[in-house]
Coordinates of C-alpha atoms in Angstrom, one line a residue:
M365 CA 85.6 -31.3 104.2
R366 CA 83.3 -29.2 106.1
R367 CA 82.3 -26.0 104.2
G368 CA 84.2 -23.5 106.4
Q369 CA 87.4 -25.2 105.6
D370 CA 87.0 -25.1 102.1
R371 CA 88.9 -22.4 100.1
L372 CA 87.1 -23.0 96.9
Y373 CA 83.7 -22.9 98.5
P374 CA 82.6 -19.1 97.5
L375 CA 83.4 -20.2 93.8
R376 CA 81.2 -23.3 94.2
V377 CA 78.6 -21.5 95.7
T378 CA 78.8 -18.9 92.6
I379 CA 78.6 -21.8 90.1
R380 CA 76.0 -23.5 91.8
A381 CA 73.7 -20.1 91.5
C382 CA 74.1 -20.4 87.9
I383 CA 73.8 -24.1 87.1
N384 CA 69.8 -24.1 87.2
K385 CA 69.4 -21.3 84.7
P386 CA 70.4 -20.9 81.2
M387 CA 74.1 -20.7 80.4
T388 CA 75.1 -17.2 81.8
I389 CA 77.9 -14.9 80.9
T390 CA 79.4 -16.1 84.2
L391 CA 79.8 -19.8 83.1
R392 CA 80.8 -18.8 79.5
I393 CA 83.6 -16.9 80.7
L394 CA 84.7 -19.9 83.0
A395 CA 84.4 -22.1 80.1
A396 CA 86.4 -20.2 77.9
F397 CA 89.2 -20.3 80.4
G398 CA 88.8 -24.1 80.7
L399 CA 87.8 -24.2 84.4
A400 CA 85.6 -27.0 85.1
I401 CA 84.3 -28.2 88.5
P402 CA 82.1 -31.3 88.5
L403 CA 78.5 -30.3 89.5
C404 CA 78.3 -32.8 92.4
S405 CA 81.2 -30.7 94.1
V406 CA 79.3 -27.6 93.7
A407 CA 76.4 -28.5 96.6
A408 CA 77.1 -27.7 100.0
E409 CA 78.2 -30.6 102.2
G410 CA 76.4 -29.8 105.6
P411 CA 72.7 -31.4 106.3
N412 CA 69.4 -30.3 104.9
I413 CA 67.7 -28.5 107.6
V414 CA 64.1 -28.4 108.2
F415 CA 62.1 -26.2 110.8
I416 CA 58.6 -27.4 111.7
Y417 CA 56.2 -24.9 113.4
A418 CA 52.9 -26.0 114.7
D419 CA 50.5 -23.0 115.5
D420 CA 48.7 -22.5 118.8
L421 CA 49.7 -26.2 120.3
G422 CA 50.0 -26.3 124.0
F423 CA 52.9 -27.7 125.6
A424 CA 51.2 -30.9 126.7
G425 CA 49.1 -31.2 123.5
L426 CA 51.3 -34.2 122.2
S427 CA 51.5 -37.6 123.5
A428 CA 55.0 -37.5 124.2
T429 CA 54.3 -34.3 126.6
G430 CA 51.5 -35.7 128.2
A431 CA 48.3 -35.9 126.0
T432 CA 46.0 -38.9 126.9
D433 CA 43.4 -38.2 124.3
I434 CA 45.2 -38.5 121.1
K435 CA 48.4 -40.5 120.0
T436 CA 50.7 -38.3 118.1
P437 CA 53.3 -40.9 116.9
H438 CA 55.1 -39.1 113.9
I439 CA 55.9 -35.9 116.2
D440 CA 56.5 -38.2 119.0
S441 CA 59.0 -40.0 117.0
L442 CA 61.3 -36.9 116.6
A443 CA 61.9 -36.8 120.4
A444 CA 62.2 -40.7 120.6
N445 CA 64.7 -40.7 117.5
G446 CA 66.6 -37.4 118.9
V447 CA 66.2 -35.0 121.9
R448 CA 63.1 -33.8 123.8
F449 CA 63.8 -30.4 125.9
T450 CA 61.6 -29.9 129.1
D451 CA 62.3 -26.3 129.9
S452 CA 61.8 -25.1 126.4
Y453 CA 60.7 -21.6 125.3
V454 CA 59.7 -19.5 122.6
T455 CA 60.2 -15.7 122.6
G456 CA 56.8 -14.7 121.8
C457 CA 53.3 -15.7 123.2
V458 CA 51.5 -14.7 119.7
C459 CA 52.3 -15.9 116.3
S460 CA 54.4 -13.1 114.6
P461 CA 56.8 -11.9 117.2
S462 CA 57.7 -15.7 118.0
R463 CA 58.6 -16.3 114.2
A464 CA 60.4 -13.1 113.9
G465 CA 62.9 -14.5 116.5
L466 CA 63.0 -17.8 115.0
L467 CA 63.8 -16.6 111.6
T468 CA 66.5 -14.1 112.9
G469 CA 67.9 -16.0 115.9
R470 CA 67.7 -12.8 117.7
Y471 CA 65.1 -11.6 120.6
Q472 CA 62.5 -9.7 118.4
Q473 CA 62.5 -6.9 120.8
R474 CA 65.8 -5.8 119.5
F475 CA 63.9 -4.6 116.7
G476 CA 60.7 -3.8 118.1
F477 CA 58.4 -6.5 117.0
D478 CA 56.3 -6.7 119.9
A479 CA 53.1 -7.4 118.5
N480 CA 51.5 -9.3 115.6
A481 CA 52.1 -8.2 112.2
E482 CA 48.5 -7.2 111.1
G483 CA 46.4 -4.2 111.6
R484 CA 46.1 -0.9 110.2
E485 CA 49.4 1.3 110.2
R486 CA 49.1 4.6 111.8
P487 CA 50.8 7.8 110.0
G488 CA 54.4 7.7 110.7
E489 CA 54.4 4.4 111.9
H490 CA 56.8 1.4 111.1
P491 CA 55.6 -1.2 108.8
H492 CA 53.9 -3.8 110.6
A493 CA 56.4 -6.3 109.1
L494 CA 60.0 -8.0 110.0
D495 CA 62.5 -5.1 109.9
I496 CA 64.0 -4.9 106.6
K497 CA 67.5 -4.8 108.1
Q498 CA 67.3 -8.0 109.8
T499 CA 68.8 -11.2 108.0
T500 CA 66.8 -14.2 107.9
I501 CA 68.1 -17.9 108.4
A502 CA 66.9 -18.3 104.8
Q503 CA 69.1 -15.4 103.5
R504 CA 72.1 -16.8 105.6
L505 CA 71.9 -20.5 104.1
K506 CA 71.1 -19.2 100.6
Q507 CA 74.4 -17.5 100.7
H508 CA 75.9 -20.9 101.5
G509 CA 74.5 -22.8 98.6
Y510 CA 71.2 -23.9 100.2
V511 CA 67.9 -23.8 98.3
T512 CA 65.4 -22.3 100.5
G513 CA 61.5 -22.8 100.9
L514 CA 58.7 -21.7 102.8
I515 CA 55.7 -23.5 103.3
G516 CA 52.4 -22.5 105.1
K517 CA 52.2 -19.5 107.4
W518 CA 54.2 -16.3 107.0
H519 CA 52.8 -13.4 109.1
Q520 CA 56.0 -11.3 108.9
G521 CA 54.6 -8.6 106.3
V522 CA 52.9 -8.3 103.4
G523 CA 54.1 -4.9 101.6
K524 CA 56.8 -4.7 98.9
G525 CA 59.9 -6.1 99.9
Y526 CA 58.6 -7.9 103.0
L527 CA 57.3 -11.0 101.3
P528 CA 59.1 -14.4 101.6
N529 CA 60.6 -14.3 98.2
D530 CA 62.1 -10.8 99.1
R531 CA 63.6 -12.3 102.5
G532 CA 65.7 -15.2 101.1
F533 CA 63.1 -17.8 100.2
D534 CA 63.4 -19.3 96.9
E535 CA 60.1 -21.0 97.0
F536 CA 56.9 -20.0 98.8
Y537 CA 53.7 -21.9 98.9
G538 CA 51.3 -20.6 101.8
L539 CA 49.4 -17.5 103.2
L540 CA 50.7 -14.2 103.9
P541 CA 48.6 -12.8 107.0
H542 CA 47.1 -14.8 110.0
G543 CA 44.1 -16.8 109.8
I544 CA 42.9 -19.9 107.7
G545 CA 39.1 -19.3 107.8
A546 CA 36.9 -16.9 105.8
R547 CA 37.8 -13.4 106.1
G548 CA 35.9 -11.5 103.3
P549 CA 32.5 -9.7 103.6
N550 CA 31.2 -12.5 101.3
G551 CA 33.1 -15.3 103.2
E552 CA 36.0 -15.3 100.9
H553 CA 39.0 -17.2 102.2
V554 CA 42.8 -15.8 103.0
P555 CA 44.3 -16.0 99.5
I556 CA 47.1 -18.6 99.0
Y557 CA 50.2 -17.7 97.0
R558 CA 52.8 -19.7 95.1
N559 CA 55.7 -17.4 95.2
R560 CA 54.3 -14.0 94.2
Q561 CA 51.2 -15.4 92.3
Q562 CA 47.9 -16.2 93.8
V563 CA 46.6 -19.7 93.5
E564 CA 43.5 -22.0 94.2
V565 CA 42.6 -22.3 98.0
P566 CA 43.2 -26.0 98.7
A567 CA 40.4 -28.3 100.5
D568 CA 42.5 -28.3 103.7
H569 CA 45.4 -26.3 104.4
N570 CA 47.5 -28.9 106.4
V571 CA 46.9 -31.6 104.1
A572 CA 48.3 -29.2 101.3
W573 CA 51.3 -28.0 103.4
G574 CA 52.4 -31.6 104.0
Q575 CA 52.2 -32.6 100.0
E576 CA 53.9 -29.6 99.5
A577 CA 56.6 -30.4 101.8
E578 CA 57.0 -34.0 100.2
A579 CA 57.2 -32.4 96.8
F580 CA 59.9 -29.8 97.9
I581 CA 62.1 -32.7 99.2
E582 CA 61.7 -34.7 95.8
R583 CA 62.6 -31.7 93.9
H584 CA 65.6 -30.9 95.7
K585 CA 66.8 -34.3 97.1
S586 CA 70.2 -33.8 95.3
E587 CA 71.0 -30.7 96.8
P588 CA 71.2 -29.2 100.2
F589 CA 68.0 -27.4 101.3
F590 CA 66.2 -25.4 104.0
L591 CA 62.6 -26.0 104.5
Y592 CA 60.6 -23.8 107.0
L593 CA 57.4 -25.7 107.3
A594 CA 54.8 -23.5 108.9
F595 CA 51.9 -25.2 109.6
T596 CA 48.5 -23.7 110.6
A597 CA 47.3 -26.8 112.7
V598 CA 46.1 -26.4 115.5
H599 CA 45.1 -22.9 115.0
A600 CA 41.3 -22.1 115.0
P601 CA 39.0 -22.4 113.2
H602 CA 39.6 -26.3 113.7
G603 CA 38.8 -28.8 110.8
A604 CA 40.1 -31.6 109.0
P605 CA 39.3 -34.1 106.3
Q606 CA 36.1 -36.0 106.9
K607 CA 38.4 -39.4 107.6
Y608 CA 39.8 -37.8 110.7
L609 CA 36.5 -36.5 111.9
D610 CA 35.2 -39.9 111.7
K611 CA 38.4 -41.1 113.7
F612 CA 37.2 -39.0 116.7
A613 CA 33.4 -39.7 116.2
S614 CA 32.9 -40.8 119.6
V615 CA 34.1 -37.6 121.2
S616 CA 31.0 -35.6 122.4
D617 CA 32.3 -32.4 122.3
P618 CA 32.1 -31.0 118.6
R619 CA 34.8 -28.5 119.3
K620 CA 37.2 -31.0 120.9
L621 CA 36.4 -33.4 118.1
R622 CA 37.4 -30.9 115.3
Y623 CA 40.6 -29.9 117.3
L624 CA 41.8 -33.7 117.5
A625 CA 40.9 -34.3 114.0
M626 CA 42.9 -31.2 113.0
L627 CA 46.0 -32.3 115.2
A628 CA 45.8 -36.0 114.0
C629 CA 45.8 -34.6 110.3
L630 CA 49.1 -32.5 111.4
D631 CA 50.7 -35.6 112.8
D632 CA 50.1 -37.4 109.6
A633 CA 51.6 -34.5 107.3
I634 CA 54.7 -34.8 109.6
G635 CA 54.8 -38.5 109.0
G636 CA 54.5 -38.0 105.3
L637 CA 57.6 -35.8 105.3
L638 CA 59.4 -38.2 107.5
S639 CA 58.5 -41.0 105.2
K640 CA 59.8 -38.9 102.1
L641 CA 63.1 -38.4 103.8
R642 CA 63.5 -42.1 104.4
E643 CA 62.3 -43.0 101.2
R644 CA 64.9 -40.8 99.6
G645 CA 67.6 -41.9 101.8
L646 CA 67.7 -38.4 103.6
E647 CA 66.9 -39.2 106.9
D648 CA 70.4 -39.1 108.2
K649 CA 71.2 -36.2 106.4
T650 CA 68.6 -33.8 107.6
L651 CA 68.6 -32.0 110.8
I652 CA 65.0 -31.3 112.0
F653 CA 63.5 -29.0 114.6
F654 CA 59.9 -29.0 115.9
A655 CA 58.0 -26.5 118.3
S656 CA 54.9 -24.8 118.5
D657 CA 54.9 -20.9 117.9
N658 CA 53.2 -20.3 121.4
G659 CA 51.3 -21.9 124.0
G660 CA 47.6 -22.8 123.3
P661 CA 45.1 -20.2 123.8
A662 CA 43.3 -20.2 127.3
N663 CA 39.9 -21.3 125.9
S664 CA 41.3 -23.9 123.5
P665 CA 41.2 -27.8 123.7
T666 CA 44.8 -28.2 123.6
S667 CA 46.7 -28.5 126.7
N668 CA 49.3 -26.4 128.4
G669 CA 49.7 -29.0 131.1
P670 CA 50.6 -27.7 134.5
F671 CA 51.2 -24.3 133.3
S672 CA 49.2 -21.1 133.9
G673 CA 48.0 -18.8 131.3
G674 CA 48.3 -19.5 127.5
K675 CA 48.8 -17.6 124.5
W676 CA 48.7 -13.7 124.8
S677 CA 50.3 -14.0 128.2
L678 CA 53.9 -14.5 129.6
W679 CA 53.0 -17.1 132.1
E680 CA 54.4 -20.4 131.6
G681 CA 51.5 -21.5 129.5
G682 CA 51.9 -18.9 127.0
I683 CA 55.7 -19.3 126.3
R684 CA 56.5 -22.8 127.1
S685 CA 56.9 -24.8 123.8
P686 CA 57.6 -28.6 123.0
I687 CA 61.0 -28.5 121.2
F688 CA 62.1 -31.5 119.8
I689 CA 65.5 -32.0 117.6
Q690 CA 66.3 -34.9 115.4
W691 CA 69.5 -35.7 113.4
K692 CA 69.5 -39.3 113.0
G693 CA 73.3 -40.8 113.0
H694 CA 74.6 -37.7 114.7
I695 CA 72.5 -37.2 117.5
P696 CA 71.9 -40.1 120.3
P697 CA 68.3 -41.0 120.5
G698 CA 65.9 -40.8 123.4
Q699 CA 67.5 -37.8 125.2
T700 CA 65.8 -35.7 127.7
I701 CA 67.4 -32.3 128.5
K702 CA 66.3 -30.1 131.1
Q703 CA 68.5 -27.2 130.5
M704 CA 66.5 -24.1 129.5
T705 CA 66.5 -23.5 125.8
T706 CA 64.3 -21.4 123.2
Q707 CA 63.9 -21.3 119.2
L708 CA 66.6 -18.5 119.2
D709 CA 69.2 -21.7 119.5
W710 CA 68.0 -23.1 116.2
L711 CA 69.7 -21.0 114.0
P712 CA 73.1 -21.0 115.6
T713 CA 72.8 -25.0 115.9
A714 CA 71.9 -25.4 112.0
M715 CA 74.7 -23.3 111.1
A716 CA 77.2 -25.0 113.2
A717 CA 75.9 -28.2 111.9
A718 CA 76.5 -27.0 108.4
G719 CA 79.7 -25.9 108.9
I720 CA 79.0 -22.3 108.7
E721 CA 80.7 -19.7 110.9
T722 CA 78.5 -17.3 112.8
K723 CA 79.8 -13.8 113.0
S724 CA 79.7 -11.4 116.0
D725 CA 78.1 -8.7 113.9
W726 CA 74.9 -11.0 113.4
Q727 CA 74.4 -10.3 117.1
L728 CA 72.5 -13.7 117.6
D729 CA 71.0 -14.2 120.9
G730 CA 70.7 -18.0 120.6
T731 CA 73.2 -21.0 121.6
N732 CA 74.7 -23.3 119.5
L733 CA 73.2 -26.5 120.8
L734 CA 75.1 -29.1 119.3
P735 CA 77.4 -30.0 122.2
W736 CA 74.3 -30.6 124.4
L737 CA 72.6 -32.8 121.6
E738 CA 75.9 -34.7 121.4
G739 CA 76.1 -35.5 124.8
K740 CA 79.2 -33.3 125.4
T741 CA 78.0 -31.0 128.1
T742 CA 75.5 -30.7 130.9
A743 CA 76.3 -26.9 131.6
E744 CA 73.4 -24.3 131.4
A745 CA 72.9 -23.3 127.7
H746 CA 71.7 -20.0 128.9
D747 CA 72.4 -17.9 132.0
A748 CA 68.8 -16.2 131.7
L749 CA 65.9 -15.9 129.1
F750 CA 64.0 -12.7 128.6
W751 CA 60.5 -11.7 127.3
R752 CA 58.6 -8.5 126.6
F753 CA 55.1 -8.1 125.2
G754 CA 54.2 -4.7 125.5
I755 CA 53.5 -3.9 129.0
Q756 CA 54.2 -7.5 129.8
Y757 CA 57.5 -8.8 130.8
A758 CA 59.3 -11.8 132.4
V759 CA 62.9 -12.9 133.0
R760 CA 63.9 -16.5 134.1
Q761 CA 67.2 -17.3 135.5
G762 CA 67.7 -21.0 137.1
D763 CA 64.5 -21.8 138.7
W764 CA 63.4 -18.1 139.5
K765 CA 61.0 -16.4 137.3
L766 CA 60.1 -12.7 137.6
L767 CA 56.7 -11.9 135.8
K768 CA 54.7 -8.8 135.0
P769 CA 51.7 -10.3 133.9
S770 CA 49.4 -7.2 133.2
I771 CA 49.4 -3.4 133.3
D772 CA 47.6 -3.5 136.8
D773 CA 50.0 -5.8 138.3
Q774 CA 53.3 -5.4 140.0
P775 CA 56.0 -8.0 139.2
R776 CA 55.4 -11.6 140.8
L777 CA 58.3 -13.8 141.8
F778 CA 58.1 -17.6 141.2
N779 CA 60.4 -20.6 141.9
L780 CA 59.6 -22.9 139.1
A781 CA 61.2 -26.0 140.6
V782 CA 58.6 -26.1 143.2
D783 CA 55.9 -24.0 141.7
P784 CA 55.8 -24.8 137.9
G785 CA 52.2 -23.7 138.0
E786 CA 53.0 -20.0 139.1
K787 CA 50.7 -20.2 142.0
H788 CA 52.6 -18.5 144.7
D789 CA 54.1 -15.1 144.5
L790 CA 57.2 -14.9 146.5
A791 CA 58.2 -11.2 145.7
A792 CA 57.3 -10.3 149.3
K793 CA 59.2 -13.1 151.0
E794 CA 62.3 -12.6 148.6
P795 CA 62.7 -9.0 147.7
A796 CA 66.2 -9.5 147.1
K797 CA 65.7 -11.7 144.6
A798 CA 62.9 -10.0 142.9
K799 CA 65.2 -6.9 142.7
E800 CA 67.9 -8.7 141.3
L801 CA 65.8 -10.3 138.5
Q802 CA 64.4 -6.7 137.8
K803 CA 67.7 -5.3 137.4
L804 CA 68.8 -8.1 135.1
W805 CA 65.6 -7.5 132.7
D806 CA 66.1 -3.8 132.9
A807 CA 69.6 -4.2 131.6
W808 CA 68.5 -6.5 128.8
D809 CA 65.5 -4.2 127.8
A810 CA 67.8 -1.1 127.6
K811 CA 69.4 -2.8 124.6
N812 CA 66.1 -3.2 122.7
E813 CA 64.0 -0.8 120.8
P814 CA 60.5 0.2 122.0
P815 CA 57.6 -1.7 120.3
R816 CA 57.4 -0.3 116.9
W817 CA 53.3 -0.7 117.0
I818 CA 50.9 -1.7 119.5
D819 CA 47.8 -3.7 119.7
E820 CA 46.0 -2.6 122.9
R821 CA 44.3 -5.9 123.2
W822 CA 47.7 -7.7 123.5
N823 CA 49.1 -5.1 126.0
G824 CA 47.0 -5.2 128.6
L825 CA 45.5 -1.7 127.6
E826 CA 42.0 -2.9 126.7
Q827 CA 41.5 -4.7 129.7
K828 CA 42.2 -1.8 131.8
A829 CA 39.9 0.6 129.7
Q830 CA 37.2 -2.1 130.1
S831 CA 37.8 -2.1 133.9
E832 CA 37.6 1.6 133.9
K833 CA 34.6 1.7 132.1
R834 CA 32.9 -1.1 134.2
A835 CA 34.0 1.1 137.5
A836 CA 32.4 4.4 136.1
K837 CA 29.2 2.4 135.4
K838 CA 29.2 1.1 138.7
A839 CA 29.9 4.3 140.5
A840 CA 27.4 6.2 138.3
K841 CA 24.8 3.5 139.4
A842 CA 25.6 4.0 143.0
K843 CA 24.7 7.7 142.7
M844 CA 21.3 7.1 141.3

């Protein structure tokens, strides 16, 4: 019986919330009335759910998506044993906004989350954090009997009420802001926390994230769990334990060597998680999602494949993400799906797999992908997808994409079916199509909040200021 059909499910969840604590008044009252429910029936009956997020990994950075300088067998296995999406996207081209969309199942622009959750807050400005009114997937699953854990990178705010343990996560081990390198004046590293307590910084972050993930599975192997495993690989500064550096000793470029070593470490950490699931007989009971939070930076050793641009831009290279989904025994393996998808689809898909009804007042923007994963439909999952990054914006409908890439540019039009690298602007040749997509984007954005805070570097304003400064300097020199 699925959860949504179980009349006693709310009572089961209530009891489950008590069984890991000392005897409570609630249980004493229930016991006094002779009400006994076997503990094994208290647990939710849906699959375990794992979200795996890589950091700054380009679309073609894996051997499954075209990389030739490294093999990533463990990550590739998620596609081989499940589904690989070719036209797959994230909703943000930098870390924080993308994660806000992932956690809520809503376009982050709905609540003005356009820029990274960092920088000094100006007087009267909203907190640089995930809007407190938004409900996370951890909160939703926790209400239905799941144990919830976050390991790795949070980057959704550091103030009171905005921490992982405040947003539905029972367990947290990781870092709160961005970055994994030294940040303080004396070379201090970004602090690491276990729940709300600062703990020792590990020798290697990604090794630690993998070990903690395995430990989380071991602790909760007998109950349904949701694990958000947010790696810091392959975000700079690149590095890995010596055995991985030795593996790529023949690579002459030291920067690329460190990047490949870090990616190999990431792949092994994910391999450890998959091995733990197999060891505990949980592989067929676990729905796994994988993606990168955004494209690779333009100057990174990772590859965005044939796509233009990278992180910090809404060109395809900044928002295309390698999305794989595995649920052994439930999803036919080895599928490649070309319909557009986004990480917004993960929340409704996970809910459907768990038998949890999604409500209209949640105002989700994603689609339940189970019919596509199970081969029951080949229709389009989305009529259109939208992006906004300060003054940059984009919309894709079918093969057509309208993109305003910077503050000084007019919107450009591309046909991605014949021009995936976005080299040929068709706006002048196809003005009606450009106008149609602009109208579509305008209608979508009218339902959003303006950006709650702005980082000028990410919104094109700093580049404009630099251009004006150079022009003024040139003009002044010409007058001399």
